[in-house]
Coordinates of C-alpha atoms in Angstrom, one line a residue:
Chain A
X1282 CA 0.0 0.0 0.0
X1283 CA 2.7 2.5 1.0
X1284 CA 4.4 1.8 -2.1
X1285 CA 2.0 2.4 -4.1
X1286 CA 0.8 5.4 -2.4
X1287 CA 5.0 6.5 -2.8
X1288 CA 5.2 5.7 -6.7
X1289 CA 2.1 8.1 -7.2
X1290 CA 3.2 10.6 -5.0
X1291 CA 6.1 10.6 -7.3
X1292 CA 4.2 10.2 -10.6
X1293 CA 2.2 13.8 -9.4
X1294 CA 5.6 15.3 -8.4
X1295 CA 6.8 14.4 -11.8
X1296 CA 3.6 15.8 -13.9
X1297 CA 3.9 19.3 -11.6
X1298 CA 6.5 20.3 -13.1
X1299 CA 7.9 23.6 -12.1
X1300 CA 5.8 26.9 -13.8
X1301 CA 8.6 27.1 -16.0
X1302 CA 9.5 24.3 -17.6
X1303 CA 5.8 23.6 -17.9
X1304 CA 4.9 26.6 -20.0
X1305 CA 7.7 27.3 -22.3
X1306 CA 9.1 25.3 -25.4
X1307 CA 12.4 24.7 -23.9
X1308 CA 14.0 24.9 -21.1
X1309 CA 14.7 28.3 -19.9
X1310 CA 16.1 30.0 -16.8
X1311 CA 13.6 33.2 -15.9
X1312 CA 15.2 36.1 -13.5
X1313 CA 13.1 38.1 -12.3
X1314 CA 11.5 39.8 -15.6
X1315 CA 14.1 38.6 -17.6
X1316 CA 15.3 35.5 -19.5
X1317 CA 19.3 36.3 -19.3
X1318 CA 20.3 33.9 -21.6
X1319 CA 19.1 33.2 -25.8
X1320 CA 16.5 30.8 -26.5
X1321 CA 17.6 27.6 -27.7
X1322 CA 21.5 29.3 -27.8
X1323 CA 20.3 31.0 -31.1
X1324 CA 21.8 34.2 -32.5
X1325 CA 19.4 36.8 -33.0
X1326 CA 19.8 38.9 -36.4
X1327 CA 18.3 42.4 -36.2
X1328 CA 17.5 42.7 -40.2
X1329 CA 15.8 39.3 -39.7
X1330 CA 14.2 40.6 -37.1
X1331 CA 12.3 43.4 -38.6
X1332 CA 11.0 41.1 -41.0
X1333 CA 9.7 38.8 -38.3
X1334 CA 8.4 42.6 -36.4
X1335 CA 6.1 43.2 -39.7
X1336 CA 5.6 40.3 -41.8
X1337 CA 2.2 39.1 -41.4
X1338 CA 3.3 35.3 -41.6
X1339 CA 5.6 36.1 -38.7
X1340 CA 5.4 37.5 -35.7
X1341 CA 3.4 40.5 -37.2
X1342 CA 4.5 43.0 -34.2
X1343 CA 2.9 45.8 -35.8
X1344 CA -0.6 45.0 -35.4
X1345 CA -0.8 45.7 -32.2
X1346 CA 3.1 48.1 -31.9
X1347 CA 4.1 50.9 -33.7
X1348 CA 7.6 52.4 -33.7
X1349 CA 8.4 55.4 -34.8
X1350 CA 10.1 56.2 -37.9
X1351 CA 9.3 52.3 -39.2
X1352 CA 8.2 52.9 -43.4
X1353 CA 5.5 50.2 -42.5
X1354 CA 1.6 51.5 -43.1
X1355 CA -0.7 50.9 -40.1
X1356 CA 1.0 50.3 -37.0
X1357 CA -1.8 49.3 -34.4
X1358 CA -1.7 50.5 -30.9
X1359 CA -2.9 48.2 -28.5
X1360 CA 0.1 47.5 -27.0
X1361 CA 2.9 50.5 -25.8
X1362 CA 4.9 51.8 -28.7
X1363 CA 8.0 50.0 -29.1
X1364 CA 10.7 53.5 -30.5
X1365 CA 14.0 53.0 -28.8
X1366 CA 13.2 49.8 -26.6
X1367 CA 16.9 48.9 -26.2
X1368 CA 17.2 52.4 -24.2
X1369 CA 14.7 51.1 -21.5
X1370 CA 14.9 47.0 -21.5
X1371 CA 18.1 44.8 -21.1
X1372 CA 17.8 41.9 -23.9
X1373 CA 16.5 39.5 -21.5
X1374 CA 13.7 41.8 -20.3
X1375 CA 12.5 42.3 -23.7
X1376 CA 13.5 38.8 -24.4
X1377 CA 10.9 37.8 -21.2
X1378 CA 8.2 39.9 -22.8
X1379 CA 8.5 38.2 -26.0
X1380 CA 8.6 34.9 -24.8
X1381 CA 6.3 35.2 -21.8
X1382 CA 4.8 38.0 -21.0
X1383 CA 2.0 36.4 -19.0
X1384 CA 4.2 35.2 -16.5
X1385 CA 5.0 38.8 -15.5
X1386 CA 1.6 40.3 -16.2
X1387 CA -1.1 37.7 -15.9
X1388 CA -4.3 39.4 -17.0
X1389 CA -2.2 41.0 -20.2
X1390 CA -3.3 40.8 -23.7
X1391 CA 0.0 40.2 -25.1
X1392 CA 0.5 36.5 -26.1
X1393 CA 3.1 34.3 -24.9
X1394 CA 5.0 33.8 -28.1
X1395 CA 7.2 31.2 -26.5
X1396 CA 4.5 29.1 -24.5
X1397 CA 4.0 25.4 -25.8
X1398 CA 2.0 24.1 -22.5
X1399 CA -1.4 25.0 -20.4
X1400 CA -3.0 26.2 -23.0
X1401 CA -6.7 26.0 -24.1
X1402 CA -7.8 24.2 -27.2
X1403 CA -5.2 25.4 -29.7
X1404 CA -6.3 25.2 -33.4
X1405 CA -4.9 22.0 -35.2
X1406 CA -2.4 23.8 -37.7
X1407 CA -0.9 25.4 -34.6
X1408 CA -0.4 22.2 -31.8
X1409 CA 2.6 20.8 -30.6
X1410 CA 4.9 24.6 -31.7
X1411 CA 5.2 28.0 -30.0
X1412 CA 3.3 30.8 -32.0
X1413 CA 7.4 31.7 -32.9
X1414 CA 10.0 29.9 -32.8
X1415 CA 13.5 30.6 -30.7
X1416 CA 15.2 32.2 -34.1
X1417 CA 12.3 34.3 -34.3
X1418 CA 12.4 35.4 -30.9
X1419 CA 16.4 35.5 -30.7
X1420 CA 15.9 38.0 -34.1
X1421 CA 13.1 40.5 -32.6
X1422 CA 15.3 40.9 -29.3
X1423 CA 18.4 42.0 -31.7
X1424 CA 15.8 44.0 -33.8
X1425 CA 14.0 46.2 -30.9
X1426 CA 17.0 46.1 -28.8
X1427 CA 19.3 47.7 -31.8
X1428 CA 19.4 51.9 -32.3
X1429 CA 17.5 51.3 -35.6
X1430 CA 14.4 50.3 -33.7
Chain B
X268 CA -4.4 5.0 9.9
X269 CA -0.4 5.6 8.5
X270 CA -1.2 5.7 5.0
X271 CA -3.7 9.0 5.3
X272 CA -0.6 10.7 5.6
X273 CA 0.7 10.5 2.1
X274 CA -2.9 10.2 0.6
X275 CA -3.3 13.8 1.9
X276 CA -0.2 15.3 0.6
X277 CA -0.9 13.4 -3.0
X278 CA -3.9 15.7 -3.0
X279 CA -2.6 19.0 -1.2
X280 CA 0.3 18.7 -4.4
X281 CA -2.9 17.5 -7.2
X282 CA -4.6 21.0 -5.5
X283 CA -1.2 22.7 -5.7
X284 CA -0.6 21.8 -9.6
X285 CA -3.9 22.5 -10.9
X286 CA -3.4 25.1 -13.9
X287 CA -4.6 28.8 -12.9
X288 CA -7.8 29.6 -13.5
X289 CA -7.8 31.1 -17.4
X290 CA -11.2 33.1 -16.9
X291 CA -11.0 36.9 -15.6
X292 CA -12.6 36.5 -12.7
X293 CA -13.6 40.1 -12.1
X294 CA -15.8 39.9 -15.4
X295 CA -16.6 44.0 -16.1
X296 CA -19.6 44.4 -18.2
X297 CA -19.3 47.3 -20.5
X298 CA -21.3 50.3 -19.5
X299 CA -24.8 51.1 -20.8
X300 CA -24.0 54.5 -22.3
X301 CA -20.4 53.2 -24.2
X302 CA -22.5 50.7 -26.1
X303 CA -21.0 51.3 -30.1
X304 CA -22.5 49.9 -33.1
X305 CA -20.2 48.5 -35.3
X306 CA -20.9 50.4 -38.0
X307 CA -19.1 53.6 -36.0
X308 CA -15.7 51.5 -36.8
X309 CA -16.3 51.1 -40.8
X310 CA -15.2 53.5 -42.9
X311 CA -17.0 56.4 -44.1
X312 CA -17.5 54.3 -48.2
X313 CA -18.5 51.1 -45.4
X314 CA -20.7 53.0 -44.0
X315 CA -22.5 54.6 -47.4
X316 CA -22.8 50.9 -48.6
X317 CA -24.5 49.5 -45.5
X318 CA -27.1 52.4 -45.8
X319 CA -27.8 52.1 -49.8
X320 CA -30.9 50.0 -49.9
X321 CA -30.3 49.0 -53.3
X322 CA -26.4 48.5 -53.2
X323 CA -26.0 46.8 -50.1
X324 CA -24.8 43.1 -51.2
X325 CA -27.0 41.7 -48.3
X326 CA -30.0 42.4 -50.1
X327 CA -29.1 40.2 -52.9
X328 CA -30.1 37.6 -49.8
X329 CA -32.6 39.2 -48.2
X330 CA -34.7 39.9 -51.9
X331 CA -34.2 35.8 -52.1
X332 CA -35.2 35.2 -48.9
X333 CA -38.4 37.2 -49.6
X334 CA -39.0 35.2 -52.4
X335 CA -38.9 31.8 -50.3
X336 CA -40.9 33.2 -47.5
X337 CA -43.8 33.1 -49.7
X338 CA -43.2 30.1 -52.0
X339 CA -45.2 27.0 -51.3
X340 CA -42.5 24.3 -51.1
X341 CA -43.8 20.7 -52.8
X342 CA -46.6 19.3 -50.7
X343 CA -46.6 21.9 -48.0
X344 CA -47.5 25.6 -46.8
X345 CA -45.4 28.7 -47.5
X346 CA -43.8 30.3 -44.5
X347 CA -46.7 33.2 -45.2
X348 CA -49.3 30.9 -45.0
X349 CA -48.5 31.0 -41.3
X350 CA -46.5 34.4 -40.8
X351 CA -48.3 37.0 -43.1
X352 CA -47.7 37.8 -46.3
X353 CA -43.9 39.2 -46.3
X354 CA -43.8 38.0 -43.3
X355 CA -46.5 40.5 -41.1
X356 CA -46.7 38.8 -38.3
X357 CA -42.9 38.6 -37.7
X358 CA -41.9 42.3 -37.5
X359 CA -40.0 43.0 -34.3
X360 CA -39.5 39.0 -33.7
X361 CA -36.0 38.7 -34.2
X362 CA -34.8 41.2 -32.0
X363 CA -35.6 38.9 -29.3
X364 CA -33.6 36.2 -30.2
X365 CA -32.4 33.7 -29.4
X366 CA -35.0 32.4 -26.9
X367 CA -35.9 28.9 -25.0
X368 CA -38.0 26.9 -27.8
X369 CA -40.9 25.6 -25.6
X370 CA -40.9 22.3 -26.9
X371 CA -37.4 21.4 -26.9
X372 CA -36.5 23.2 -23.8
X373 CA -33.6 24.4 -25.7
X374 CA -31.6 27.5 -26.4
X375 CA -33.0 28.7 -30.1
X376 CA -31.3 31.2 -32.5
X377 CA -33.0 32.3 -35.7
X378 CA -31.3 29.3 -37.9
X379 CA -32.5 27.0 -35.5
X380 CA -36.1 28.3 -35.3
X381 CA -36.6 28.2 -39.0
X382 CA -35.3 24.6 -39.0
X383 CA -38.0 23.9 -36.4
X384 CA -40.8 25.4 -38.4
X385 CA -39.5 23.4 -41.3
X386 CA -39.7 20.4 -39.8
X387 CA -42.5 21.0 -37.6
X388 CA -45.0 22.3 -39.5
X389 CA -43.3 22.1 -43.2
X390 CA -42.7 18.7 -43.1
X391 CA -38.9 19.6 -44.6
X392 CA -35.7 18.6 -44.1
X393 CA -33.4 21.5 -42.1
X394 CA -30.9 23.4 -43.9
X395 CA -27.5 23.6 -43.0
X396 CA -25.6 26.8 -41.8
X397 CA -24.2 28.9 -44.5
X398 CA -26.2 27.3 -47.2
X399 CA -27.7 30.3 -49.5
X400 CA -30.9 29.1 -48.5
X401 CA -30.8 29.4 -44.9
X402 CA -28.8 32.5 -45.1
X403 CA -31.5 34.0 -47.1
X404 CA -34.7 33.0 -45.1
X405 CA -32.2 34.4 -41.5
X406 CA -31.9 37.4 -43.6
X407 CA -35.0 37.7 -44.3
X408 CA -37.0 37.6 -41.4
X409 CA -33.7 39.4 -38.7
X410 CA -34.1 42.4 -41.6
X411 CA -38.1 42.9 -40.5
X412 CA -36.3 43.7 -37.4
X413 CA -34.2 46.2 -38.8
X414 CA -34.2 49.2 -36.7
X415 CA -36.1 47.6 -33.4
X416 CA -34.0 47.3 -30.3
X417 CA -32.3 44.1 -29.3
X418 CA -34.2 42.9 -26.3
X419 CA -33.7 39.4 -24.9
X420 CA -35.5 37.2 -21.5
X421 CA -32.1 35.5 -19.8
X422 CA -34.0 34.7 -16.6
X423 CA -35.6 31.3 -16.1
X424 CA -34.8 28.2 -18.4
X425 CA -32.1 31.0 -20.3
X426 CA -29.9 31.8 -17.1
X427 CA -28.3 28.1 -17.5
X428 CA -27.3 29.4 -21.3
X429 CA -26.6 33.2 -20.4
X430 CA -23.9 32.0 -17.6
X431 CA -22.3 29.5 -20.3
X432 CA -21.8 32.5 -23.4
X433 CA -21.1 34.5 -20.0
X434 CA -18.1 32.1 -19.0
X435 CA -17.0 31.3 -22.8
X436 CA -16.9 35.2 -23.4
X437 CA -14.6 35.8 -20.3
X438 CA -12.3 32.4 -21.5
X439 CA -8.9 32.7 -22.8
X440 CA -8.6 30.3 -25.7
X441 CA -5.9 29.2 -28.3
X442 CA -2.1 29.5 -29.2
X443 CA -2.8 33.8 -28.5
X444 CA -4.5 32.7 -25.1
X445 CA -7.0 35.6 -25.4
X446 CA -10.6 36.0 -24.1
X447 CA -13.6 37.8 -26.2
X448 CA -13.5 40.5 -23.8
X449 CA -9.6 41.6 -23.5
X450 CA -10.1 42.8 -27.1
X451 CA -14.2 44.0 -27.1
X452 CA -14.6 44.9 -23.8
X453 CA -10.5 46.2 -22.5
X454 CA -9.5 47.0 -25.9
X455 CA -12.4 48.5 -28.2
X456 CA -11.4 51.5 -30.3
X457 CA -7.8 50.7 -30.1
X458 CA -6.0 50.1 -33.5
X459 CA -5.1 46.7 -35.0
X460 CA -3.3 48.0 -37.7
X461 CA -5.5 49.7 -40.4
X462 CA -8.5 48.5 -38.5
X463 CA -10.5 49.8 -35.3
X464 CA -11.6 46.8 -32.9
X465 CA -15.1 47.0 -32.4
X466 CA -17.3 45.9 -29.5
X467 CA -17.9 42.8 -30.8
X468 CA -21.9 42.9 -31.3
X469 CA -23.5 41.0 -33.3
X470 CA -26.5 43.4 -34.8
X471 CA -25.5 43.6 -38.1
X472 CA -25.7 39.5 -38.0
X473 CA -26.2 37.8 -40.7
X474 CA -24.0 40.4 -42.6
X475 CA -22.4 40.7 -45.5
X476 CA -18.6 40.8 -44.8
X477 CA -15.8 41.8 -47.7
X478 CA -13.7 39.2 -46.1
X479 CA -16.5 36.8 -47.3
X480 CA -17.3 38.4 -49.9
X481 CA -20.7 37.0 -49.0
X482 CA -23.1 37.1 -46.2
X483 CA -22.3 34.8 -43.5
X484 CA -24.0 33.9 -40.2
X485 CA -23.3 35.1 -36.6
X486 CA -21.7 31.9 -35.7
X487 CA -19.5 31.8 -38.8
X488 CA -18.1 35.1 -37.7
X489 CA -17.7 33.5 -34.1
X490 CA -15.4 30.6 -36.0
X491 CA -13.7 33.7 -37.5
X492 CA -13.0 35.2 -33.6
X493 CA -11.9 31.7 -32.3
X494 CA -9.7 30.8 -35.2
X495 CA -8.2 34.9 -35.2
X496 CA -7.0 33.8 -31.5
X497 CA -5.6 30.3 -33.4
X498 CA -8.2 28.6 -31.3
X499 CA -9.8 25.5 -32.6
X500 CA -13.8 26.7 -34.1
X501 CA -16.3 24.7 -33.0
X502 CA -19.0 23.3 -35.1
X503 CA -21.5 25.6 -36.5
X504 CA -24.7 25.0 -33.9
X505 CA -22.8 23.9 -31.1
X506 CA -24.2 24.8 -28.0
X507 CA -21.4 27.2 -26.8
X508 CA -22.2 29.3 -29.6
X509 CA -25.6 29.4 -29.4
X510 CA -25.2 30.5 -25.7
X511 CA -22.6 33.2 -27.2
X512 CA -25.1 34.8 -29.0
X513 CA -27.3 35.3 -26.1
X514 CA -24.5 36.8 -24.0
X515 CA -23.8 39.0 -27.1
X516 CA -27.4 39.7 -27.4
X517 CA -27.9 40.8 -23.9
X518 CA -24.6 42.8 -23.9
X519 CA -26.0 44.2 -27.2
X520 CA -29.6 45.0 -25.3
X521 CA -30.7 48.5 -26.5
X522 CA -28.8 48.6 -29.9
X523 CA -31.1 48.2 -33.1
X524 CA -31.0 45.1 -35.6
X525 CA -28.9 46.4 -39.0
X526 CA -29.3 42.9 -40.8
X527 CA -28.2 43.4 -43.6
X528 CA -24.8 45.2 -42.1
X529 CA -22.4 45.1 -44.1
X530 CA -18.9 44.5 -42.4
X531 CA -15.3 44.4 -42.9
Chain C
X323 CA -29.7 33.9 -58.9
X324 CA -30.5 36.6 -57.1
X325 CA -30.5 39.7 -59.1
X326 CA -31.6 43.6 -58.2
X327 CA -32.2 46.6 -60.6
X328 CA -32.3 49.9 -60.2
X329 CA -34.0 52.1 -63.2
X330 CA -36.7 55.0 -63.2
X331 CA -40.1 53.5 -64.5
X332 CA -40.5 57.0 -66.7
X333 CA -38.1 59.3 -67.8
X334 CA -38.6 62.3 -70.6
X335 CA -37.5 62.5 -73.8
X336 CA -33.8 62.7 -73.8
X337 CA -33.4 62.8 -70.4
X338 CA -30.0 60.5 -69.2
X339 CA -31.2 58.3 -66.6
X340 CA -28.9 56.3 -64.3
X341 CA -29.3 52.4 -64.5
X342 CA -27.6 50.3 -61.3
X343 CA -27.7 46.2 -61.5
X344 CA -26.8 44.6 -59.2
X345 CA -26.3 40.2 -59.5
X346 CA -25.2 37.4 -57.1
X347 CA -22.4 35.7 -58.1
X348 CA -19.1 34.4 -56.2
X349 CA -16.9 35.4 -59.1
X350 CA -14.0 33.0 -57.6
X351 CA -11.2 34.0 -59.3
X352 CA -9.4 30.5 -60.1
X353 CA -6.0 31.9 -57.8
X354 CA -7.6 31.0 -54.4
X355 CA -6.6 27.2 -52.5
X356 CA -8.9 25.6 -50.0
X357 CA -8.0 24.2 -46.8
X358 CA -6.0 21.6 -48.7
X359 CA -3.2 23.3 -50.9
X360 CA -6.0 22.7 -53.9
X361 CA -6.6 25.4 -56.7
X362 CA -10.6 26.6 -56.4
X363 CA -11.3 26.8 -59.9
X364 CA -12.4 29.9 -61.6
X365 CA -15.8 30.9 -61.8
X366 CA -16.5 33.7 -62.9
X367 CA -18.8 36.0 -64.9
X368 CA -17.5 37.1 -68.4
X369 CA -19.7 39.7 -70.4
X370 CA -22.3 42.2 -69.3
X371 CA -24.5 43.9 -71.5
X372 CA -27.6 45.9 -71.6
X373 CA -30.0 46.5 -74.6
X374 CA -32.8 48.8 -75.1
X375 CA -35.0 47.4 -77.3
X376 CA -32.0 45.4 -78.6
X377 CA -29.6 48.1 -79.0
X378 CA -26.6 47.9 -77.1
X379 CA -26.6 50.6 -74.9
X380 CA -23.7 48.8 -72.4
X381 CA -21.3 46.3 -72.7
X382 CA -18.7 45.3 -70.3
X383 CA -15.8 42.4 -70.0
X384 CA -15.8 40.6 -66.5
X385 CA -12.1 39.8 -65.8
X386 CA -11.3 37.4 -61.9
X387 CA -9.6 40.8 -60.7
X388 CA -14.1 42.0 -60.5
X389 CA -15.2 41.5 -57.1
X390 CA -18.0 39.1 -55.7
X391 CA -21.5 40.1 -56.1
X392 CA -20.7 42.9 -59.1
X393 CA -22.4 46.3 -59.3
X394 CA -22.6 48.2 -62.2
X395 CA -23.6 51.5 -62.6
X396 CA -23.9 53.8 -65.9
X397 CA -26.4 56.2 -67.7
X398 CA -28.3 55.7 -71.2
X399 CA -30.4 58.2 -72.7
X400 CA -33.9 58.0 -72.4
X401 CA -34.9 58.1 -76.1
X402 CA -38.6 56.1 -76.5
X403 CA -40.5 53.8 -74.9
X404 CA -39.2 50.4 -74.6
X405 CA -37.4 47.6 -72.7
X406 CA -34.1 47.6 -71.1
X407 CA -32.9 43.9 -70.7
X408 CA -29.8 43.3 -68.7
X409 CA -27.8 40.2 -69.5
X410 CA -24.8 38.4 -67.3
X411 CA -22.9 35.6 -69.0
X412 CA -20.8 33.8 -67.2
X413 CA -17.2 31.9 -68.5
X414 CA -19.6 28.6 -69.2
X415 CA -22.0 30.3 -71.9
X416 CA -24.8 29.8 -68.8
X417 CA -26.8 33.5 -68.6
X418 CA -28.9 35.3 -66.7
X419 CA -31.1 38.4 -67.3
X420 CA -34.0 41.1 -65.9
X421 CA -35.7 43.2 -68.0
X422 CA -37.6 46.6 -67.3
X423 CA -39.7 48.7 -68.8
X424 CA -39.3 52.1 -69.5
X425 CA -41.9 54.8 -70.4
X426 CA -40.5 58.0 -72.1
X427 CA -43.2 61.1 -72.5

């Protein structure tokens, strides 16, 4: 009886994973409200990255972000403007805020671009990935982060 | 009497890893006197089109829904028989829908009510959602509501379905992880690029949307939301829509019908 | 198919009246793909034209890059009594018309 009671203790224990591991698609180390170290090890490129800030197959920042002096029509404003990010955010912070911004702000509307887990009936063509993918993520934080943001 | 121990701290860690809660639990309605139609975010050319009672594209359905409404289908009555010629007797109906059928002790939208009557009393087969045919007849009869004040009962039998479109509205859903009202109730008038987020009624439903270019349901513009959030839709008819549109339709309470709107 | 026109009943002599029609039609341009990587082929409306009392008044050439649900408007002079006929043809040779009649004093 008491072993069985001990191997499902540890079967839970295993399941509740720490907050996390559980959400994100890799393993990542969060400090505070920053991830201090790249996603995945990748190399962010900021030209990349401002194809992945306005391409609407991408991460399509600007629907909801404008920066200021971008030659992009339409920038939305939902969320904060983004001008001169790297003046106020470390890398990590905005890398944290890219990649899980609901773990510092629960009720926000900003998606969790790097969340794989706890999520509620994602739509077929999406399952199993993050909404972008560490690259992605690695080239918006060398994007915003650089003076040409 | 030992083994409680561990039984007890199985379940205190089962409690402890539960996922958080994804509904807002403070659930703000939006105030009475900020209720916007839709038709405030169009464009001004939008806007022009929606109002042209010849050039809106909804008519195109509407006109053909007329046309049905008083057909006698094979071996059966014409919706007039029953309803008054161009429909009479059903001026002002719509605007209270959806509503508990009597008989089925189910939630009803207009879809589903003309599906009843066909079966009921036509002794037809129903019609599917977003066949021209349905479209047209929901057209049809929401437009001799055009202009009356959405007004719908959620007390009684329609509480059960209020509180579920209440709970699904306040839900985050999909890859985005947002809820109905982060964008239509935190968010409205707030830019998405070129376009300003509405409210999120549904008044000018069945509508004519460019996206479509066609006129599409309510609930196909609901499948629209949930896959915009990378959710999975539902099926069209499923009872979590159906208890949407009453939540929407209550929210909505006091804003007029515009079927046929005529939407981005 | 569901089709709606706009034209005064009586006009006078000479007078240029505006004529609106308006037709259902998904016009599916033959570039789209469904859900599984498939081409939608094209349907689409080719020709427009309307006669008064057989004379060509109108003519136009539907091409995929015309919307859904096409409206037309243009003007004709009101010269005699007659009947306008407005005629869609679509890319398979299958068409669809609505006449009106016109009085001119």
């Amino acid at each position: 009886m008491r072993v069985v009671l001990g191997c499902a203790m540890s079967i839970w224990l295993a399941a509740c994973q720490p907050d996390d591991a559980y959400q994100f698609a890799s393993d990542v180390e969060v400090e505070g409200d920053a991830i201090v170290r790249s996603l995945e090890g990748k190399a962010g490129n900021a030209e990349r990255g401002l194809t992945v800030f306005t391409d609407r197959d991408q991460g399509h920042c600007v629907l909801c972000h404008a920066i200021e002096g971008l030659d992009v029509e339409f920038q939305g404003d939902v969320g904060p403007p983004l001008t001169h990010l790297g003046d106020r955010l470390t890398e990590g912070q905005i890398r944290m805020r890219i990649a899980g911004a609901q773990k510092i702000w629960p009720e926000t509307v900003m998606p969790s671009y790097y969340r794989k887990h706890g999520l509620n009936r994602v739509g077929r063509e999406y399952l199993g990935e993050p909404a972008l993918s560490a690259q992605q993520i690695e080239d918006l934080v060398a994007y915003l982060s650089s003076p040409k943001a | 009497m030992k083994w409680l121990a561990p039984v007890i701290t199985v379940f205190t860690l089962a409690a402890a890893c539960a996922p958080a809660p994804t509904a807002d639990e403070t659930r703000e309605k939006l105030p009475a006197s900020d209720l916007t139609s839709g038709y405030k975010f169009l464009q001004a050319d939008t806007q022009a089109l929606q109002d042209d009672d010849f050039a809106n594209p909804g008519f195109l359905w509407v006109d053909r829904g007329r046309a049905l409404f008083a057909a006698a289908p094979q071996q059966s009555k014409a919706c007039a028989a029953c309803h008054g010629e161009d429909g009479a007797e059903l001026k002002g109906a719509a605007a209270h829908y959806p509503s508990v059928d009597e008989t089925t002790g189910k939630l009803t939208n207009i879809e589903g009510r003309i599906n009843l009557c066909r079966t009921r009393h036509q002794g037809l087969e129903p019609l599917d959602y977003e066949t021209d045919d349905l479209l047209s007849l929901t057209a049809f009869v929401s437009h001799l509501s055009r202009g009356e004040p959405v007004k719908v009962d959620v007390s009684g039998p329609a509480e059960v379905w209020y509180r579920r479109g209440e709970d699904y509205f306040f839900t985050r859903r999909g890859q985005y992880n947002l809820a109905c009202n982060q964008c239509h109730n935190d968010n409205w008038g707030r830019q998405l690029r070129g376009d300003t987020i509405s409210q999120g009624h549904g008044t000018a439903f069945p509508g004519y949307r460019f996206e479509w270019q066609s006129l599409g349901s309510l609930q196909r513009r609901l499948r629209d939301c949930d896959a915009g959030v990378r959710a999975e839709p539902l099926a069209y008819g499923s009872d979590d829509y159906l208890a949407v549109e009453l939540y929407l339709a209550k929210r909505a309470e006091g804003l007029p019908i515009e079927v046929p709107g005529v939407r981005r | 198919m569901s089709i709606r026109i706009s034209a005064p009943d009586t006009a006078s002599k000479n007078e240029v009246i505006e004529l609106k029609a308006l037709i259902q039609h998904p016009m599916e341009t033959g570039y789209r793909r469904n859900n599984r990587g498939e081409i939608i082929e094209r349907d689409i409306i080719t020709t427009f034209e309307c006669t008064y009392d057989g004379d060509t008044v109108f003519q136009a050439r539907f091409h995929p890059g015309i919307a859904a649900n096409p409206f037309l408007t243009f003007y004709t002079r009101a010269t005699k009594s007659g009947t306008l006929e407005f005629r869609w043809t679509d890319q398979n040779g299958q068409s669809w018309a609505e006449t009106h009649s016109l009085t001119v004093k």
